[in-house]
Amino acid sequence: MFINQSLEQAWRHAASLLTKSDSATLDAQLLLLAAIERESRIYLMTYPETLLTFEQADKFTQLIEQRLTGKPVAHILGIREFWGLPIQVNPSTLIPRPDTETLIDTVLEKYRDRINEPLTVLDLGTGTGAIALALKSECPNWQVHAVEFNPDAFQLAISNSQKLSLDIELHLGSWFSALPKNFPLKFDLIVSNPPYIDENDPHLNQGDVCFEPKSALVADNQGLSDIELITHQAKGFLKPSAYLMFEHGYQQADLVQNIFQSEGYSAIETIKDIAENDRVTLAQNLS
């Protein structure tokens, strides 16, 4: 498909084929870099006239054919960058998304004066481990715990922790019940990107989401049941004035704020993501 084409011709041709992708150019360039075994898109801009070898053209064709089936680029490559970290991914859990970096930004802003302290932090529903690992990379003195229910995703998070040499404590199980009995610590911070999509949401049948496990996406009660449960139970695991922070859907901010209010939290606020959508809601534990 791409024989005798230059690098620029190849990625432009591929992008023109990826009509169902909302990031066709980026997809094509990332897959081309994999085919030619390069890492930076700067290489494509620096050497646009370089011709593909037969082997590179054949490999690129195979990768683009996979993308044309709808398979996410992250699953094709087995990796997705998050917070500057190369995170391994697979179909067992969600692909880390740029929107979720808003949660990391929010943590670092709220705890900017405590980054070097030995705080205890919990990430609920860690998936690939992306959030926990990003926080550990920025705050090496923090004791970061992470919980994951899916055994395959749990093993993936362990692998990411080991490959990145970022030491986090992982627990297998459902939300707070995954922590050992008589767990001795209360947390200075709890964060979560839980399932928050309603089961009837049409977006579940679109794009990369089709290839991700519904258990990591869908929650009962209009997508709010896990947020309600965590908000209620977290009060027994948070230190006084510690924050609980959620990523949530762009239309759920008011509902999440109401959940916090009903449970008696204080200092409730919502943070927008880079697209100016409501993305993270947080509050402090009063007790």
Short mmCIF file of C-alpha atoms in Angstrom, two decimals:
data_model
loop_
_atom_site.label_atom_id
_atom_site.label_comp_id
_atom_site.label_asym_id
_atom_site.label_seq_id
_atom_site.Cartn_x
_atom_site.Cartn_y
_atom_site.Cartn_z
CA MET A 1 0.00 0.00 0.00
CA PHE A 2 2.87 2.38 0.80
CA ILE A 3 5.63 1.00 -1.44
CA ASN A 4 7.89 3.68 -2.99
CA GLN A 5 6.38 6.38 -0.81
CA SER A 6 8.31 8.89 1.29
CA LEU A 7 7.64 9.28 4.99
CA GLU A 8 5.44 12.30 4.39
CA GLN A 9 3.57 10.68 1.52
CA ALA A 10 2.99 7.57 3.65
CA TRP A 11 1.54 9.24 6.71
CA ARG A 12 -0.59 11.62 4.64
CA HIS A 13 -1.91 8.70 2.57
CA ALA A 14 -2.66 6.71 5.72
CA ALA A 15 -4.39 9.65 7.38
CA SER A 16 -6.66 10.02 4.35
CA LEU A 17 -7.75 6.41 4.84
CA LEU A 18 -8.55 6.76 8.54
CA THR A 19 -11.80 8.60 7.96
CA LYS A 20 -13.47 7.26 11.13
CA SER A 21 -10.72 8.51 13.43
CA ASP A 22 -10.89 11.96 15.01
CA SER A 23 -7.08 11.96 15.23
CA ALA A 24 -6.19 10.51 11.83
CA THR A 25 -2.93 12.42 11.34
CA LEU A 26 -1.63 11.58 14.80
CA ASP A 27 -2.67 7.94 14.40
CA ALA A 28 -0.90 7.66 11.06
CA GLN A 29 2.28 9.29 12.33
CA LEU A 30 2.48 7.16 15.47
CA LEU A 31 1.97 3.96 13.50
CA LEU A 32 4.53 5.03 10.92
CA LEU A 33 7.08 5.67 13.66
CA ALA A 34 6.47 2.15 14.93
CA ALA A 35 6.97 0.74 11.42
CA ILE A 36 10.30 2.54 10.96
CA GLU A 37 11.34 1.96 14.59
CA ARG A 38 11.66 5.61 15.53
CA GLU A 39 10.21 7.36 18.57
CA SER A 40 9.79 11.06 17.85
CA ARG A 41 7.49 12.73 15.35
CA ILE A 42 10.26 15.28 14.90
CA TYR A 43 12.02 12.64 12.80
CA LEU A 44 9.11 12.65 10.34
CA MET A 45 9.31 16.42 10.02
CA THR A 46 13.11 16.42 9.68
CA TYR A 47 13.36 13.71 7.03
CA PRO A 48 10.04 13.89 5.13
CA GLU A 49 11.53 12.78 1.77
CA THR A 50 13.09 9.57 3.12
CA LEU A 51 11.68 6.60 1.22
CA LEU A 52 10.23 3.63 3.05
CA THR A 53 11.98 0.32 2.58
CA PHE A 54 9.85 -2.59 1.37
CA GLU A 55 9.86 -4.06 4.88
CA GLN A 56 8.82 -0.75 6.45
CA ALA A 57 6.04 -0.26 3.91
CA ASP A 58 4.76 -3.77 4.57
CA LYS A 59 4.84 -3.26 8.34
CA PHE A 60 3.08 0.10 8.04
CA THR A 61 0.39 -1.49 5.88
CA GLN A 62 -0.27 -4.13 8.54
CA LEU A 63 -0.52 -1.51 11.28
CA ILE A 64 -2.89 0.70 9.29
CA GLU A 65 -5.08 -2.28 8.42
CA GLN A 66 -5.46 -2.98 12.14
CA ARG A 67 -6.42 0.64 12.77
CA LEU A 68 -8.98 0.48 9.95
CA THR A 69 -10.79 -2.26 11.90
CA GLY A 70 -11.23 0.28 14.70
CA LYS A 71 -8.58 -1.18 16.98
CA PRO A 72 -7.13 1.62 19.16
CA VAL A 73 -3.62 2.81 18.35
CA ALA A 74 -2.65 2.22 21.96
CA HIS A 75 -3.65 -1.44 21.69
CA ILE A 76 -1.84 -1.83 18.37
CA LEU A 77 1.37 -0.39 19.82
CA GLY A 78 0.86 -1.76 23.34
CA ILE A 79 1.76 1.58 24.88
CA ARG A 80 0.33 5.04 25.56
CA GLU A 81 2.14 8.04 26.96
CA PHE A 82 0.62 9.54 30.09
CA TRP A 83 2.18 12.40 32.05
CA GLY A 84 5.37 11.80 30.06
CA LEU A 85 5.49 8.14 31.12
CA PRO A 86 5.34 5.23 28.62
CA ILE A 87 2.41 3.24 30.04
CA GLN A 88 1.84 -0.30 28.82
CA VAL A 89 -1.77 -0.95 27.84
CA ASN A 90 -3.92 -3.92 26.87
CA PRO A 91 -7.66 -4.65 26.48
CA SER A 92 -8.08 -5.49 30.18
CA THR A 93 -8.55 -1.86 31.21
CA LEU A 94 -8.97 1.73 30.05
CA ILE A 95 -6.44 3.46 27.83
CA PRO A 96 -5.01 6.46 29.74
CA ARG A 97 -6.37 9.71 28.31
CA PRO A 98 -5.07 13.29 28.28
CA ASP A 99 -8.21 14.45 30.13
CA THR A 100 -7.11 12.43 33.15
CA GLU A 101 -3.94 14.51 33.44
CA THR A 102 -6.27 17.20 34.83
CA LEU A 103 -6.50 15.06 37.96
CA ILE A 104 -2.70 15.04 38.31
CA ASP A 105 -2.55 18.81 37.78
CA THR A 106 -5.20 19.31 40.46
CA VAL A 107 -3.37 17.15 43.00
CA LEU A 108 -0.08 18.96 42.42
CA GLU A 109 -1.78 22.34 42.76
CA LYS A 110 -3.59 21.47 46.00
CA TYR A 111 -0.56 19.75 47.54
CA ARG A 112 2.18 21.99 46.12
CA ASP A 113 3.47 22.80 49.62
CA ARG A 114 3.53 19.12 50.64
CA ILE A 115 5.15 17.45 47.65
CA ASN A 116 8.27 16.51 49.62
CA GLU A 117 6.39 15.26 52.68
CA PRO A 118 5.85 11.50 53.24
CA LEU A 119 2.11 11.62 52.51
CA THR A 120 -0.05 8.51 52.15
CA VAL A 121 -2.12 8.44 48.94
CA LEU A 122 -4.68 6.01 47.52
CA ASP A 123 -5.71 5.58 43.88
CA LEU A 124 -8.96 3.61 43.55
CA GLY A 125 -9.50 1.68 40.30
CA THR A 126 -5.96 2.19 39.09
CA GLY A 127 -6.21 0.19 35.84
CA THR A 128 -2.83 0.53 34.13
CA GLY A 129 -1.54 2.32 37.22
CA ALA A 130 -1.21 5.57 35.25
CA ILE A 131 -2.53 7.96 37.92
CA ALA A 132 -0.65 6.35 40.80
CA LEU A 133 2.58 6.17 38.79
CA ALA A 134 2.29 9.77 37.60
CA LEU A 135 1.88 10.95 41.21
CA LYS A 136 4.80 8.82 42.37
CA SER A 137 6.98 10.20 39.58
CA GLU A 138 6.28 13.75 40.76
CA CYS A 139 6.29 13.03 44.50
CA PRO A 140 8.79 10.24 45.22
CA ASN A 141 8.45 10.68 49.00
CA TRP A 142 4.73 9.88 48.88
CA GLN A 143 3.60 6.40 49.87
CA VAL A 144 1.24 5.61 47.00
CA HIS A 145 -1.25 2.76 47.26
CA ALA A 146 -3.43 1.64 44.35
CA VAL A 147 -6.45 -0.67 44.15
CA GLU A 148 -7.61 -2.65 41.11
CA PHE A 149 -10.45 -5.18 40.83
CA ASN A 150 -9.56 -6.81 37.48
CA PRO A 151 -6.75 -9.39 37.92
CA ASP A 152 -5.37 -8.80 34.41
CA ALA A 153 -5.29 -5.03 34.89
CA PHE A 154 -3.75 -5.58 38.32
CA GLN A 155 -0.87 -7.51 36.75
CA LEU A 156 -0.51 -4.82 34.10
CA ALA A 157 -0.18 -2.14 36.79
CA ILE A 158 2.48 -4.23 38.53
CA SER A 159 4.37 -4.54 35.25
CA ASN A 160 4.18 -0.79 34.63
CA SER A 161 5.43 -0.08 38.14
CA GLN A 162 8.38 -2.41 37.67
CA LYS A 163 9.33 -1.20 34.18
CA LEU A 164 9.19 2.44 35.25
CA SER A 165 11.00 1.74 38.54
CA LEU A 166 8.26 3.59 40.42
CA ASP A 167 7.45 1.85 43.69
CA ILE A 168 3.73 1.81 44.44
CA GLU A 169 1.81 -0.59 46.68
CA LEU A 170 -0.86 -2.46 44.71
CA HIS A 171 -3.92 -4.18 46.20
CA LEU A 172 -6.24 -6.57 44.32
CA GLY A 173 -9.94 -6.22 45.06
CA SER A 174 -12.98 -3.95 45.06
CA TRP A 175 -12.50 -0.40 46.30
CA PHE A 176 -11.69 -0.15 50.03
CA SER A 177 -12.31 -3.86 50.66
CA ALA A 178 -9.09 -4.53 48.73
CA LEU A 179 -7.04 -3.03 51.55
CA PRO A 180 -5.78 -5.51 54.16
CA LYS A 181 -7.93 -5.99 57.23
CA ASN A 182 -6.97 -3.63 60.05
CA PHE A 183 -5.15 -1.46 57.52
CA PRO A 184 -3.09 0.83 59.78
CA LEU A 185 -3.14 3.99 57.68
CA LYS A 186 -5.51 6.79 56.92
CA PHE A 187 -4.83 8.74 53.75
CA ASP A 188 -3.79 12.31 53.09
CA LEU A 189 -5.39 12.05 49.66
CA ILE A 190 -7.67 9.66 47.78
CA VAL A 191 -8.09 9.92 44.01
CA SER A 192 -10.20 7.90 41.61
CA ASN A 193 -11.16 7.68 37.95
CA PRO A 194 -14.03 5.23 38.52
CA PRO A 195 -16.62 3.94 36.07
CA TYR A 196 -18.96 6.89 35.50
CA ILE A 197 -20.78 6.28 32.19
CA ASP A 198 -24.48 5.42 32.10
CA GLU A 199 -25.17 2.03 30.53
CA ASN A 200 -27.38 3.64 27.86
CA ASP A 201 -24.82 6.25 26.79
CA PRO A 202 -24.42 6.08 22.97
CA HIS A 203 -20.69 6.84 23.25
CA LEU A 204 -20.16 3.28 24.49
CA ASN A 205 -20.55 2.11 20.89
CA GLN A 206 -18.19 4.65 19.36
CA GLY A 207 -14.45 4.91 18.80
CA ASP A 208 -11.83 3.34 21.05
CA VAL A 209 -14.37 2.84 23.85
CA CYS A 210 -15.79 -0.16 21.93
CA PHE A 211 -12.54 -2.01 22.66
CA GLU A 212 -12.40 -1.25 26.38
CA PRO A 213 -14.04 -3.33 29.15
CA LYS A 214 -17.50 -2.08 30.06
CA SER A 215 -16.79 -2.90 33.73
CA ALA A 216 -14.22 -0.07 33.75
CA LEU A 217 -16.63 2.36 32.08
CA VAL A 218 -20.22 1.75 33.19
CA ALA A 219 -21.87 2.34 36.55
CA ASP A 220 -25.48 2.16 37.71
CA ASN A 221 -27.63 5.15 38.70
CA GLN A 222 -26.76 7.29 35.67
CA GLY A 223 -23.10 6.41 36.08
CA LEU A 224 -22.89 7.63 39.67
CA SER A 225 -23.15 4.50 41.82
CA ASP A 226 -19.42 3.93 42.31
CA ILE A 227 -18.81 7.62 43.03
CA GLU A 228 -21.59 7.49 45.65
CA LEU A 229 -20.14 4.38 47.28
CA ILE A 230 -16.57 5.71 47.35
CA THR A 231 -17.65 9.09 48.69
CA HIS A 232 -19.55 7.43 51.54
CA GLN A 233 -16.86 4.89 52.47
CA ALA A 234 -13.90 7.24 52.02
CA LYS A 235 -14.79 9.17 55.17
CA GLY A 236 -13.49 6.24 57.23
CA PHE A 237 -10.15 6.27 55.39
CA LEU A 238 -9.36 9.99 55.05
CA LYS A 239 -7.42 12.08 57.54
CA PRO A 240 -9.10 15.31 58.67
CA SER A 241 -8.95 17.94 55.90
CA ALA A 242 -7.67 15.37 53.38
CA TYR A 243 -9.04 15.60 49.85
CA LEU A 244 -11.10 13.12 47.86
CA MET A 245 -10.90 13.76 44.10
CA PHE A 246 -12.82 12.21 41.20
CA GLU A 247 -12.55 12.34 37.46
CA HIS A 248 -16.09 12.27 36.03
CA GLY A 249 -18.13 12.94 32.91
CA TYR A 250 -18.35 16.48 31.57
CA GLN A 251 -22.06 16.74 32.48
CA GLN A 252 -21.80 15.26 35.98
CA ALA A 253 -20.16 18.05 38.00
CA ASP A 254 -23.35 19.26 39.71
CA LEU A 255 -24.39 15.72 40.54
CA VAL A 256 -21.00 14.86 42.02
CA GLN A 257 -21.00 18.08 44.03
CA ASN A 258 -24.41 17.11 45.40
CA ILE A 259 -23.05 13.71 46.45
CA PHE A 260 -20.21 15.40 48.34
CA GLN A 261 -22.65 17.80 49.99
CA SER A 262 -24.96 14.99 51.09
CA GLU A 263 -22.04 13.23 52.76
CA GLY A 264 -20.92 16.35 54.63
CA TYR A 265 -17.70 17.18 52.79
CA SER A 266 -16.42 20.76 52.60
CA ALA A 267 -14.50 23.00 50.16
CA ILE A 268 -16.22 21.38 47.17
CA GLU A 269 -15.07 22.55 43.75
CA THR A 270 -14.88 21.43 40.12
CA ILE A 271 -11.89 21.81 37.79
CA LYS A 272 -12.11 22.02 33.99
CA ASP A 273 -9.89 20.05 31.60
CA ILE A 274 -7.88 21.50 28.71
CA ALA A 275 -11.03 21.50 26.54
CA GLU A 276 -12.86 23.59 29.18
CA ASN A 277 -15.12 20.69 30.16
CA ASP A 278 -15.90 19.97 33.82
CA ARG A 279 -13.63 17.03 34.56
CA VAL A 280 -12.51 16.78 38.21
CA THR A 281 -14.52 17.43 41.36
CA LEU A 282 -12.87 17.44 44.78
CA ALA A 283 -13.74 18.06 48.39
CA GLN A 284 -12.21 17.90 51.86
CA ASN A 285 -13.12 15.52 54.65
CA LEU A 286 -14.35 17.44 57.70
CA SER A 287 -14.15 14.64 60.26
#
